[in-house]
Coordinates of C-alpha atoms in Angstrom, one line a residue:
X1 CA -106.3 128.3 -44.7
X2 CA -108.3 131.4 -43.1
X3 CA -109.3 128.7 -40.0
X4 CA -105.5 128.4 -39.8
X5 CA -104.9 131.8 -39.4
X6 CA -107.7 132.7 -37.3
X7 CA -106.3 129.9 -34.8
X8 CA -103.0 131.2 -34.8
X9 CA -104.5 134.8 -33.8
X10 CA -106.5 133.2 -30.9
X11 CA -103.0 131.6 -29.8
X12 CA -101.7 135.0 -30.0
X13 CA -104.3 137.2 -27.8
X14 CA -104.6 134.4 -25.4
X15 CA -100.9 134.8 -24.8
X16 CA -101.1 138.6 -24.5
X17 CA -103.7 138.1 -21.8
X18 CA -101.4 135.9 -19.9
X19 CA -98.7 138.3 -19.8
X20 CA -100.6 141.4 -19.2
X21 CA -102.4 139.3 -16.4
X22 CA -98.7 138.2 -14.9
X23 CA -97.7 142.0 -15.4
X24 CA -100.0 143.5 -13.4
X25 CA -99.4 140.9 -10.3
X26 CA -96.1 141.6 -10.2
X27 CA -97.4 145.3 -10.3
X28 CA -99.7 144.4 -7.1
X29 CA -97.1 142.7 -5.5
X30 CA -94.9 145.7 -5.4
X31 CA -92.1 144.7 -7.6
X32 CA -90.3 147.6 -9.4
X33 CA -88.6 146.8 -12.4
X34 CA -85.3 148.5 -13.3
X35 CA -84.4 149.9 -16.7
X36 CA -82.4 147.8 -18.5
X37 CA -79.5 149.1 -21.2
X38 CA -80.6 148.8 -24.8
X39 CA -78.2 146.2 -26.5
X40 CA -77.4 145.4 -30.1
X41 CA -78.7 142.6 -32.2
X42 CA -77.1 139.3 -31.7
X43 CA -76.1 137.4 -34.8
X44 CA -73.7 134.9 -32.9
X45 CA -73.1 131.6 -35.3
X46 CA -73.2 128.4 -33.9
X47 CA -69.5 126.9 -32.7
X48 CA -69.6 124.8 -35.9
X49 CA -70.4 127.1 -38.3
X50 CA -68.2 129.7 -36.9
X51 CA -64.9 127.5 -37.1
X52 CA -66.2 126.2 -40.5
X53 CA -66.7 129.9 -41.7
X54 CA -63.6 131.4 -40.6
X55 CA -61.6 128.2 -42.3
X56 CA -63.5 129.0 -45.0
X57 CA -62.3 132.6 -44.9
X58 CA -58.8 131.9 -44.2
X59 CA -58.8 129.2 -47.2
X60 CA -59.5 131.9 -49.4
X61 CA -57.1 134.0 -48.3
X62 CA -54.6 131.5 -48.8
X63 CA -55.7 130.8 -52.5
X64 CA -55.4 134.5 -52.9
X65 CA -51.4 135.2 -51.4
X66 CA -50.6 131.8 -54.1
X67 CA -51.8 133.3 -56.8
X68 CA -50.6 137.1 -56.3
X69 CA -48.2 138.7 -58.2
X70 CA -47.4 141.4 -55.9
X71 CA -44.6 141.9 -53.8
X72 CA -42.0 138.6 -52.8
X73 CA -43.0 135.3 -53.9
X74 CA -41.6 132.8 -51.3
X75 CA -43.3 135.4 -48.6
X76 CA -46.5 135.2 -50.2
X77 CA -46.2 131.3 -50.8
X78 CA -45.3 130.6 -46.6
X79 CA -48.1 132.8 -45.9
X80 CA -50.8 130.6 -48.0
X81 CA -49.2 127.7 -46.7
X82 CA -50.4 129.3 -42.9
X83 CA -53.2 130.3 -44.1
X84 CA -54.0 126.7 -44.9
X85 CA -52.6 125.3 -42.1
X86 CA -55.0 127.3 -39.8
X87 CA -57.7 126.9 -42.1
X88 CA -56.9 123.0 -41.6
X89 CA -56.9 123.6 -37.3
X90 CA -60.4 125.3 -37.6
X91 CA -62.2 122.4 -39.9
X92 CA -59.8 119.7 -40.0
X93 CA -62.3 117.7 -41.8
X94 CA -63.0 119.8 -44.5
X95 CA -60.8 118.6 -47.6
X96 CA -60.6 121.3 -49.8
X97 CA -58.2 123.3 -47.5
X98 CA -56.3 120.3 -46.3
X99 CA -55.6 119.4 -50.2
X100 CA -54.5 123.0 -50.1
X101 CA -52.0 122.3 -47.6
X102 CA -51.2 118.9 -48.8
X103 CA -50.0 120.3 -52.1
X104 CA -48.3 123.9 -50.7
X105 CA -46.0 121.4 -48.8
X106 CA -45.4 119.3 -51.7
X107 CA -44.5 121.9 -54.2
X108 CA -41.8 122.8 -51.2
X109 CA -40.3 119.5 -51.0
X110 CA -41.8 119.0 -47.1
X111 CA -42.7 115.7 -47.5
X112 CA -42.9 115.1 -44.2
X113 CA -44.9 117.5 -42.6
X114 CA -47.5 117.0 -45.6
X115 CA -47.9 113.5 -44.5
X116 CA -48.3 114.4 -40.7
X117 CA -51.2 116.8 -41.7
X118 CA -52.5 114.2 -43.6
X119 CA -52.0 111.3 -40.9
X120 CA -55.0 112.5 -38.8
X121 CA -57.6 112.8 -41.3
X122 CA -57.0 109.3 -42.8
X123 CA -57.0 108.4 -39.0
X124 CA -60.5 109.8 -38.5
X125 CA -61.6 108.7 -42.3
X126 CA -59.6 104.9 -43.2
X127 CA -61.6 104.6 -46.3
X128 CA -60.8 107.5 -47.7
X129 CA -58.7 106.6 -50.9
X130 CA -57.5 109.5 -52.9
X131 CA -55.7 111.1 -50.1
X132 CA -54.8 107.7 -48.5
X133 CA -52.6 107.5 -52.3
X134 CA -51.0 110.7 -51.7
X135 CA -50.1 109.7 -48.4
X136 CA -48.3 106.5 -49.5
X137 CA -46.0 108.8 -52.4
X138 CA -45.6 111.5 -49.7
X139 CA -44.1 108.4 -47.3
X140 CA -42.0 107.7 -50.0
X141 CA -40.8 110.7 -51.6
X142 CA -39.3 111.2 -47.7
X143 CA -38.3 107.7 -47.7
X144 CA -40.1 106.8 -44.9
X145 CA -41.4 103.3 -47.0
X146 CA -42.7 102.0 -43.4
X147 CA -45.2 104.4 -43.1
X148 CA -45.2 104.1 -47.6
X149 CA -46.1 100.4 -46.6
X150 CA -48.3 100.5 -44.2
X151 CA -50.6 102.9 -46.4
X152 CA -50.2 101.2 -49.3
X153 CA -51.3 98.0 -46.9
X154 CA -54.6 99.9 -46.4
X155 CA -55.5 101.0 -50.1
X156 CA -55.0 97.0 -51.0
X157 CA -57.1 96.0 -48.5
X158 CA -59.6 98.4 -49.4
X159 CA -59.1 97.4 -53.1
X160 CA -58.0 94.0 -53.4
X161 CA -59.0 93.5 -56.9
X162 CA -56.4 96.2 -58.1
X163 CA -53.2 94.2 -59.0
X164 CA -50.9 96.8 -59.2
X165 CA -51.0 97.9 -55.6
X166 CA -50.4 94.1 -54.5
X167 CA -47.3 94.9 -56.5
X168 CA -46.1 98.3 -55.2
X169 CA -47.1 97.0 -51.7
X170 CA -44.6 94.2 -52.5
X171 CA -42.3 96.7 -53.9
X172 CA -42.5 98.9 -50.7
X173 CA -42.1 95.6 -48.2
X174 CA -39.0 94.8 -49.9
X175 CA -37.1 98.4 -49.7
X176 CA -38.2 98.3 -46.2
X177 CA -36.4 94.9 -45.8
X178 CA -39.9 93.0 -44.5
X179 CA -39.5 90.1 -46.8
X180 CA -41.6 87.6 -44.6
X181 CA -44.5 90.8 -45.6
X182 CA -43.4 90.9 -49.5
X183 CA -43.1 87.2 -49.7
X184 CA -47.1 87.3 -48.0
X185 CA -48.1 89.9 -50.3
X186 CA -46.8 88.1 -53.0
X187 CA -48.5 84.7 -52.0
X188 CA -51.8 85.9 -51.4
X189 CA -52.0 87.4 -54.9
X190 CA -51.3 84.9 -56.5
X191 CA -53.7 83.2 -54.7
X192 CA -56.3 85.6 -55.9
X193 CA -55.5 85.7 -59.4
X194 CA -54.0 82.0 -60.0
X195 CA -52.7 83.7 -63.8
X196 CA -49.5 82.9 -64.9
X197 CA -48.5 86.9 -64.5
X198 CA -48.6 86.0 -60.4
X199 CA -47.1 83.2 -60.7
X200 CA -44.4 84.9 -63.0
X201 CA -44.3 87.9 -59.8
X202 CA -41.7 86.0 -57.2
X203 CA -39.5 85.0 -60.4
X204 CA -39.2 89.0 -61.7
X205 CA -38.3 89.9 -58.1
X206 CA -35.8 86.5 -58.1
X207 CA -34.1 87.8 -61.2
X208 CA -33.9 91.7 -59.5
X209 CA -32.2 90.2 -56.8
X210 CA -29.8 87.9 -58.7
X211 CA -28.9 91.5 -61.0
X212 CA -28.1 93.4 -57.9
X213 CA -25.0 90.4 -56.4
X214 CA -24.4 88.3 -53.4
X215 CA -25.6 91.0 -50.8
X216 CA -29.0 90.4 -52.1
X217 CA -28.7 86.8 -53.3
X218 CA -30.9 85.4 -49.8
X219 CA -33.7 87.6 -51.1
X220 CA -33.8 86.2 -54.2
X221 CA -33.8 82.6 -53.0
X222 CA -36.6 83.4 -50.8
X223 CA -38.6 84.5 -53.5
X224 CA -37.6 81.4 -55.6
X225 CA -38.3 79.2 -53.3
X226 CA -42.1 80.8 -53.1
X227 CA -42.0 80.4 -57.3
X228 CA -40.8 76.4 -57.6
X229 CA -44.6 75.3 -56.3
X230 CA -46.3 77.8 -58.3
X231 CA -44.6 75.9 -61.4
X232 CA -46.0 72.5 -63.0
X233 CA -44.2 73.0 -66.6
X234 CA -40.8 71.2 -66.4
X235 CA -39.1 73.8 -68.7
X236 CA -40.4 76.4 -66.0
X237 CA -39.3 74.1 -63.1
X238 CA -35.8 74.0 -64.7
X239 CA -35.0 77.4 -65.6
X240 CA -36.3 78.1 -61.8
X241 CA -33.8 75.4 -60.3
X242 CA -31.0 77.2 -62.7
X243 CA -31.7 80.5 -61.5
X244 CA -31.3 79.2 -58.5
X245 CA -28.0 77.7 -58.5
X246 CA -26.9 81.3 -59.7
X247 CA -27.7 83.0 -56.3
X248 CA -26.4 79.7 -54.6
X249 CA -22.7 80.5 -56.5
X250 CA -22.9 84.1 -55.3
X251 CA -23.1 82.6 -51.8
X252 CA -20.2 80.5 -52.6
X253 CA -21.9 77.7 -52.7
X254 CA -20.8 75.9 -55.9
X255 CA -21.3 72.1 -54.2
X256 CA -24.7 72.9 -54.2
X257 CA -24.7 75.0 -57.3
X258 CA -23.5 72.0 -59.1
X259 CA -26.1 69.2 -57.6
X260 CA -29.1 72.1 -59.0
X261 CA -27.6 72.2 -61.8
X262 CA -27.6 68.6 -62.9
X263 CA -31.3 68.4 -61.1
X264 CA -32.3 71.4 -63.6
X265 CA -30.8 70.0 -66.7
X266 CA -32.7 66.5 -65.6
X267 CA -35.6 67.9 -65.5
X268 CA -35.6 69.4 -68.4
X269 CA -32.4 67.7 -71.0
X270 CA -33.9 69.8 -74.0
X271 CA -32.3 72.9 -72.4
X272 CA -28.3 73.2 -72.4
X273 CA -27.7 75.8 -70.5
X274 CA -27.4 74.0 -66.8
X275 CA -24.6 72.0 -68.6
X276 CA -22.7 75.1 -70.2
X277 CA -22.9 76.6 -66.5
X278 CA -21.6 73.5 -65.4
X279 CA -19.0 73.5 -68.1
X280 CA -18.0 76.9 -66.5
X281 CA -17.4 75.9 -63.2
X282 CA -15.5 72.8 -63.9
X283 CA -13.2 75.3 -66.4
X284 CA -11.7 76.8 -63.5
X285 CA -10.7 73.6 -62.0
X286 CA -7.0 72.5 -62.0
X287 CA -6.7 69.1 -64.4
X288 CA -10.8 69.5 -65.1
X289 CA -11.0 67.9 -68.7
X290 CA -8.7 65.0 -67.9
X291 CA -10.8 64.1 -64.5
X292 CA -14.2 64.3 -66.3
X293 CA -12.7 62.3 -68.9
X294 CA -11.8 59.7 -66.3
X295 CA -15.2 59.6 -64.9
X296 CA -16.3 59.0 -68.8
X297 CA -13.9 56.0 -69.0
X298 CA -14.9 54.6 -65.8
X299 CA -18.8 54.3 -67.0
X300 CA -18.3 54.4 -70.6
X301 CA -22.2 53.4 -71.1
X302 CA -23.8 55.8 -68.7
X303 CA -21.6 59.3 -68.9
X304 CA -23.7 61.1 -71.6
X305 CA -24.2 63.6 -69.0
X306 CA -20.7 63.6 -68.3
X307 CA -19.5 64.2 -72.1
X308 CA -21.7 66.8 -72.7
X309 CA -20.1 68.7 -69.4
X310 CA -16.7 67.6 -70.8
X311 CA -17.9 69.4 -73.9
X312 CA -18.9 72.2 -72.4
X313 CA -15.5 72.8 -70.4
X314 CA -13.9 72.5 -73.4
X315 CA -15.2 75.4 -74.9
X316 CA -15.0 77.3 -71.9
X317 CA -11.7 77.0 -72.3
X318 CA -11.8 77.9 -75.9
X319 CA -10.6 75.1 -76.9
X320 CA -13.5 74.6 -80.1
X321 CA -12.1 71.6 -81.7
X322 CA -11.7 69.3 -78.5
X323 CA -14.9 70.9 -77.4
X324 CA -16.6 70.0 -81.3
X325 CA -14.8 66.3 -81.4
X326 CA -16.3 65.6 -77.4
X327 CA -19.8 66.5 -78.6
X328 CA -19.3 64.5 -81.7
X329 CA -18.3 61.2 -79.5
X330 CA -21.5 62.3 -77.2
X331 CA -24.0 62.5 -80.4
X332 CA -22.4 59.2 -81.9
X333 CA -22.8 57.6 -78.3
X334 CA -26.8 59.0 -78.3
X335 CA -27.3 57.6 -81.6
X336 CA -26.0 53.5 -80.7
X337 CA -28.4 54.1 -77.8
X338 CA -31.0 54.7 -80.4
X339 CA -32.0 58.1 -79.3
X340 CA -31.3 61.2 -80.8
X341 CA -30.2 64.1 -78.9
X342 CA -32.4 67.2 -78.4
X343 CA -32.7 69.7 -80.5
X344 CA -30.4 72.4 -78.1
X345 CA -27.8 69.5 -78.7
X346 CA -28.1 69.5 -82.7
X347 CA -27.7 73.7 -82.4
X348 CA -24.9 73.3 -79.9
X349 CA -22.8 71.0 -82.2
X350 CA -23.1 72.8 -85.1
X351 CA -22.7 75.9 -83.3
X352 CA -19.2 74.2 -82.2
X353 CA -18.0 72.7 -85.9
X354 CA -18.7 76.1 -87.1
X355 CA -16.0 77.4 -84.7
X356 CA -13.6 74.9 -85.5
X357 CA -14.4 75.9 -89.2
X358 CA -15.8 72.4 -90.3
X359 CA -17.9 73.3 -93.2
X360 CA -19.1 70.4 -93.9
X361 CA -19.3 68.7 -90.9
X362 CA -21.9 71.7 -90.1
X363 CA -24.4 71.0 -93.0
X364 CA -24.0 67.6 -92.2
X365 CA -25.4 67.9 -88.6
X366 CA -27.6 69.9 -89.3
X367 CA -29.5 68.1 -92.1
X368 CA -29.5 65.1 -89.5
X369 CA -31.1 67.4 -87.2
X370 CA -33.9 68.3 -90.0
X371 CA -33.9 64.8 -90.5
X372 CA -35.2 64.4 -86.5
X373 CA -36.9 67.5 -86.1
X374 CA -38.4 69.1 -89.6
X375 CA -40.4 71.5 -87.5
X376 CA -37.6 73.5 -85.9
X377 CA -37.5 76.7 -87.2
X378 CA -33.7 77.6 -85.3
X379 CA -32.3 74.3 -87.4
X380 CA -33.7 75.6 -90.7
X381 CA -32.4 79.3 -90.1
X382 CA -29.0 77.6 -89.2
X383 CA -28.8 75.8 -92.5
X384 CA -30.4 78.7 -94.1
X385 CA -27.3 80.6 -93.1
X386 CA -24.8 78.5 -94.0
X387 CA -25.7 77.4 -97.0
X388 CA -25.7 81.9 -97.8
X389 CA -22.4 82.0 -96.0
X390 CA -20.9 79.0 -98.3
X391 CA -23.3 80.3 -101.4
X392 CA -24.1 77.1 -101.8
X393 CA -27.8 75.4 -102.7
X394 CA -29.4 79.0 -102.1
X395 CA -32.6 77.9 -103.3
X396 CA -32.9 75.4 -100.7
X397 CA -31.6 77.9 -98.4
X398 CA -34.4 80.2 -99.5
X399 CA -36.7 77.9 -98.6
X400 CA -35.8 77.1 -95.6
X401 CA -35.6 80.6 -94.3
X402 CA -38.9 81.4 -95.8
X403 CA -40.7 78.2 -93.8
X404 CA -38.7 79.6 -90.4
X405 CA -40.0 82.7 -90.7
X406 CA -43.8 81.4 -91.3
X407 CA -43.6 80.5 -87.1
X408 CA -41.4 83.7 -86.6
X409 CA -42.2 86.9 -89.0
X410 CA -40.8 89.7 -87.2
X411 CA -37.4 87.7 -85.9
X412 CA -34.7 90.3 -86.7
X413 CA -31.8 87.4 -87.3
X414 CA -34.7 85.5 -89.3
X415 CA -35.2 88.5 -91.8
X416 CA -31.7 89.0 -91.8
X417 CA -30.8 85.3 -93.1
X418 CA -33.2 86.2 -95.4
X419 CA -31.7 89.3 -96.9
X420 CA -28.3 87.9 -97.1
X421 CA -29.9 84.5 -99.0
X422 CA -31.2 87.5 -101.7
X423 CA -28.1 89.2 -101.4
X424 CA -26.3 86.4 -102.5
X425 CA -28.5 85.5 -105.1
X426 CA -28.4 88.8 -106.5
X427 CA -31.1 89.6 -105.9
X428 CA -29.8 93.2 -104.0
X429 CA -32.9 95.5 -103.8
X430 CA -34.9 92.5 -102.7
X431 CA -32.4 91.5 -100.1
X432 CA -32.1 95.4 -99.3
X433 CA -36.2 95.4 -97.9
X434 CA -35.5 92.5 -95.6
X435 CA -32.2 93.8 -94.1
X436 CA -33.5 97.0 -93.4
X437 CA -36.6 95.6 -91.6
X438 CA -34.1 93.4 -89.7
X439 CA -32.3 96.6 -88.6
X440 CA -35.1 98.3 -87.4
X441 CA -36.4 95.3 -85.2
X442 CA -32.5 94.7 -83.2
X443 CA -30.7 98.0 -83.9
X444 CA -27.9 96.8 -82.0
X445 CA -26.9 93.8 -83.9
X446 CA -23.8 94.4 -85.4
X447 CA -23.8 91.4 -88.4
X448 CA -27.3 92.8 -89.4
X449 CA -25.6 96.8 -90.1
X450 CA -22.9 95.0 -91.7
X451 CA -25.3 93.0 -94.5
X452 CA -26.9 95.4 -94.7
X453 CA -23.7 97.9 -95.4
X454 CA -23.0 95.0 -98.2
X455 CA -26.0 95.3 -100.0
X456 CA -26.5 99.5 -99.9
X457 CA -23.0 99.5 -101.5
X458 CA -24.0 96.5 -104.2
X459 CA -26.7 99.5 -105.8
X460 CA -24.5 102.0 -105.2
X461 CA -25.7 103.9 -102.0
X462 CA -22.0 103.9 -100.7
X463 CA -22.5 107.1 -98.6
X464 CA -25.3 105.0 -96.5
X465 CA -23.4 102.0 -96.8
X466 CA -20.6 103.5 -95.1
X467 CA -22.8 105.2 -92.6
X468 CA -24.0 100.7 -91.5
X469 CA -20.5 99.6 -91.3
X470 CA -19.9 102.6 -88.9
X471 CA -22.6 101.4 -86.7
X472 CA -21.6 98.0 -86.9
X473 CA -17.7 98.3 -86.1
X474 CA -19.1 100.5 -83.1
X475 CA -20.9 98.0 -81.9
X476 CA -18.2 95.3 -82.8
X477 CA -15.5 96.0 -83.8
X478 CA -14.3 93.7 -86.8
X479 CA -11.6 93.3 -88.8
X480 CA -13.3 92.8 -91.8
X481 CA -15.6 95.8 -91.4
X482 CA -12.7 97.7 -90.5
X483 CA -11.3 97.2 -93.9
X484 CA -14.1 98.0 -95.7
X485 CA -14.0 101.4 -93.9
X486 CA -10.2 102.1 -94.9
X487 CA -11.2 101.1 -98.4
X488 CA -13.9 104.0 -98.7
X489 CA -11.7 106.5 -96.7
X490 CA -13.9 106.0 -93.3
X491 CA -11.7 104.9 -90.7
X492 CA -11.5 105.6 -87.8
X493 CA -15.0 106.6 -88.0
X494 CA -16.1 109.9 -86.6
X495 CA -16.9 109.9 -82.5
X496 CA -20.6 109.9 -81.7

C-alpha cells in the first residue's frame, strides 16, 4: 500500500513541474493573462437524470394534491392528473407515474385518453403484460373492441397456454364483427388443447347466437359449421345438425330445416326431438296429418319415420289421443319388425297415454319398456310415479325409485317421486326429508312445492304448508292448488 501511495505522489509533483515549467514560458513569451470572474460551483445533472428527477418530483406532487384534504376536490384531482401527465412527458418510461396516470383517468371515466397514454409505452415495450391487460379493458370500457382486440391478440400470443384469453380474444372478435378472426381464434385453440371444453367452444357461441334471433342466425352457423368436424360421437353429431336446422328456420329456411332434421334424427334415432320439431313444422301445414298419413299408406312397410312425425303433429296440435293411438300403431309396427323402439320412444308413448288419461295402457308400456331396457333409470322413475299417483303396488314403486336414484342421487324430480311414494305410504315425516331436499335442488318446480305442501299439512305444519302451495300456484297456477288455498283462507295469495 505505502509503494502505492508514494507512486501516486511522484505522479503528482511531476505534474506540478510540468505546469510550473509551461507557466513560466508563457511568462517568457510575454503573454498576460486577464483576471477572470469568480463563478459558483456547478452541480449540473446529466440530461437523464435531470428529466428523471424532476418526473420524479412532479410524481410526488401529484400523489400529494390526490390525497389532500384541503381546499376543492375535483381541482386538486385535475391537478394530480397534470402532474402525472408531465411527470409521464419527462420519463415516459418510468411506470410508476404512468400507472399514476393510467388510474387518475380511469377513476374519471377517460377511457380513452388513458389508453393513448398507454399506447406508446406498450409500443416501445410489446412484452409488457400487466399494462398490456389494462389496455385491453380500457379499449373496451370505451368500446373501442378493435383496439380491445388487437391487445388482447398480443397478450395471447405472448401467453398462448392461458385459455381464457383465447376466449375473450374470441369474445372481442365477435363484438367487433371479425368472425373469419373469432372463428381462427377459435380453431387454433382447439387445436392446442384438443379437450372436449374446445371443442364444446364454437357450440356455446352457436347457441348465443341462436338465443339472440335471425339477425344473428349466419353467425351461429358459422360457428356450427366449425363444431360438426370437431364431433365423432353421433349423439353430439345430431344434436349439432338440430341446432342447426334451428338457425336455418330463423333464415326461413324450413326446406332445409326439414332435410337436417331427418339427417339429425338418423343419425342418432334414440333422440326424439328432431321428430317433435318436425312434428311442429308440419302442424302449421293446411291438411298436414291427412297428407302424412297418405305417405304412410303409400309405403306401409317403410314409414316408421313417417308415423312417428304423424305422431308428433298430432300432439302439436293437441290432439293427445290421435297423437297416443299414431304412436301405438308406430310401436306395434316396430315390434312385427322385431325391433323395439328406443328408449325416448317408450317415454314418449307413455308420456302421450298419460295425456289421454289411459291408466293402464301407461303401466302397461312402461313395464314393456323395463322389460327392453332394465337399466333405464327415466323408465323406473316413470313407473315409480305412477304407480304413487294411482297408489297402486307402492312397494314396487319404492323400489324402483330407490334403484333410479342409485345412478342419479341428487335428481330433484328423482327425490321428489320418492317423497310422494312415502307420502302415500304414510309414511309422512319420511316422505317430508326427501321433498324438502327436492325443493332445495329445483326451487322453481311447481309439483315439487305442491307435495311437498301435501305432506307439511299431513303432520300438521299448515302455516308452512300453505306458505308451498303459495309458491307453487305462483309458479303455476293450478286449479287444484288453488283450491287447497280457498280451503285454508289463502287465496289470492299475498303479492311478492
Amino acid at each position: 500500500m505505502r509503494l502505492i501511495r508514494c507512486a501516486a505522489c511522484n505522479r503528482l509533483i511531476g505534474s506540478a513541474f510540468v505546469v510550473s515549467f509551461l507557466f513560466f514560458i508563457v511568462l517568457a513569451c510575454g503573454c498576460s493573462f486577464s483576471q477572470a470572474p469568480a463563478r459558483a460551483p456547478s452541480f449540473t445533472l446529466p440530461e437523464r437524470d435531470a428529466r428523471q428527477a424532476g418526473a420524479l418530483a412532479l410524481y410526488a406532487k401529484g400523489i400529494l394534491l390526490e390525497s389532500s384534504t384541503q381546499g376543492d376536490t375535483n381541482a386538486n384531482r385535475q391537478a394530480a392528473c397534470d402532474a402525472f401527465r408531465q411527470a409521464v412527458l419527462l420519463d415516459p418510461d418510468n411506470r410508476r407515474p404512468l400507472e399514476a396516470l393510467v388510474s387518475a383517468l380511469t377513476d374519471g371515466a377517460r377511457f380513452a385518453e388513458a389508453l393513448e397514454v398507454l399506447e406508446p409505452f406498450l409500443a416501445r415495450h410489446p412484452e409488457e403484460v400487466e399494462l398490456r391487460f389494462e389496455a385491453a379493458r380500457l379499449a373496451e370500457a370505451g368500446e373501442r373492441l378493435d383496439d380491445a382486440a388487437r391487445h388482447c391478440a398480443v397478450l395471447f400470443a405472448l401467453q398462448p397456454g392461458e385459455r381464457e384469453l383465447g376466449h375473450a380474444l374470441v369474445r372481442l372478435y365477435f363484438q367487433s364483427g371479425r368472425i373469419p378472426e373469432a372463428l381462427g381464434v377459435m380453431r387454433g385453440i382447439h387445436t392446442r388443447f384438443n379437450d372436449a371444453k374446445s371443442a364444446a367452444l364454437p357450440v356455446q357461441w352457436a347457441i348465443h347466437f341462436t338465443r339472440e334471433g335471425p339477425q344473428t342466425a349466419e353467425r351461429a352457423l358459422a360457428c356450427l359449421d366449425l363444431a360438426l368436424p370437431l364431433r365423432t360421437n353421433k349423439a353430439e353429431r345430431a344434436a349439432v345438425l338440430t341446432l342447426t336446422a334451428e338457425n336455418r328456420l330463423l333464415l326461413g329456411q324450413t326446406n332445409t330445416a326439414e332435410t337436417i332434421l331427418l339427417d339429425a334424427y338418423r343419425l342418432n334415432p334414440a333422440v326424439n326431438t328432431a321428430i317433435l320439431r318436425l312434428g311442429m313444422l308440419w302442424a302449421v301445414r293446411p291438411d298436414a296429418t291427412n297428407r302424412l298419413a297418405r305417405r304412410i299408406q303409400a309405403d306401409p312397410d317403410g314409414a316408421y319415420t313417417d308415423r312417428l312425425i304423424l305422431a308428433a303433429t298430432h300432439q302439436a296440435l293437441d290432439q293427445a289421443d290421435a297423437a297416443a293411438d299414431t304412436l301405438s300403431e308406430a310401436y306395434a309396427w316396430r315390434m312385427r319388425q322385431g325391433y323395439f323402439p328406443s328408449e325416448s320412444v317408450y317415454l314418449w308413448h307413455a308420456a302421450l297415454l298419460e295425456a289421454a288419461q289411459r291408466a293402464q295402457a301407461v303401466e302397461r308400456i312402461l313395464l314393456d319398456a323395463l322389460a327392453a331396457y332394465p337399466h333405464s333409470h327415466e323408465l323406473k322413475n316413470f313407473l315409480a310415479y305412477h304407480w304413487a299417483e294411482a297408489a297402486t303396488r307402492l312397494d314396487e314403486a319404492d323400489r324402483l325409485v330407490s334403484d333410479a336414484l342409485l345412478l342419479q342421487p341428487d335428481n330433484a324430480a328423482y327425490l321428489d317421486t320418492k317423497g310422494w311414494v312415502l307420502f302415500k305410504l304414510g309414511r309422512y315425516y319420511e316422505a317430508l326429508q326427501w321433498l324438502l331436499k327436492a325443493a332445495e335442488l329445483d326451487k322453481e318446480e311447481p309439483e315439487i312445492f305442491d307435495h311437498a305442501g301435501d305432506v307439511l299439512k299431513a303432520v300438521g305444519r299448515d302455516s308452512e304448508a300453505i306458505l308451498f302451495w303459495t309458491r307453487s300456484h305462483r309458479f303455476q297456477p293450478a286449479p287444484a292448488v288453488e283450491k287447497k288455498l280457498r280451503e285454508h283462507n289463502a287465496f289470492p295469495p299475498p303479492s311478492s
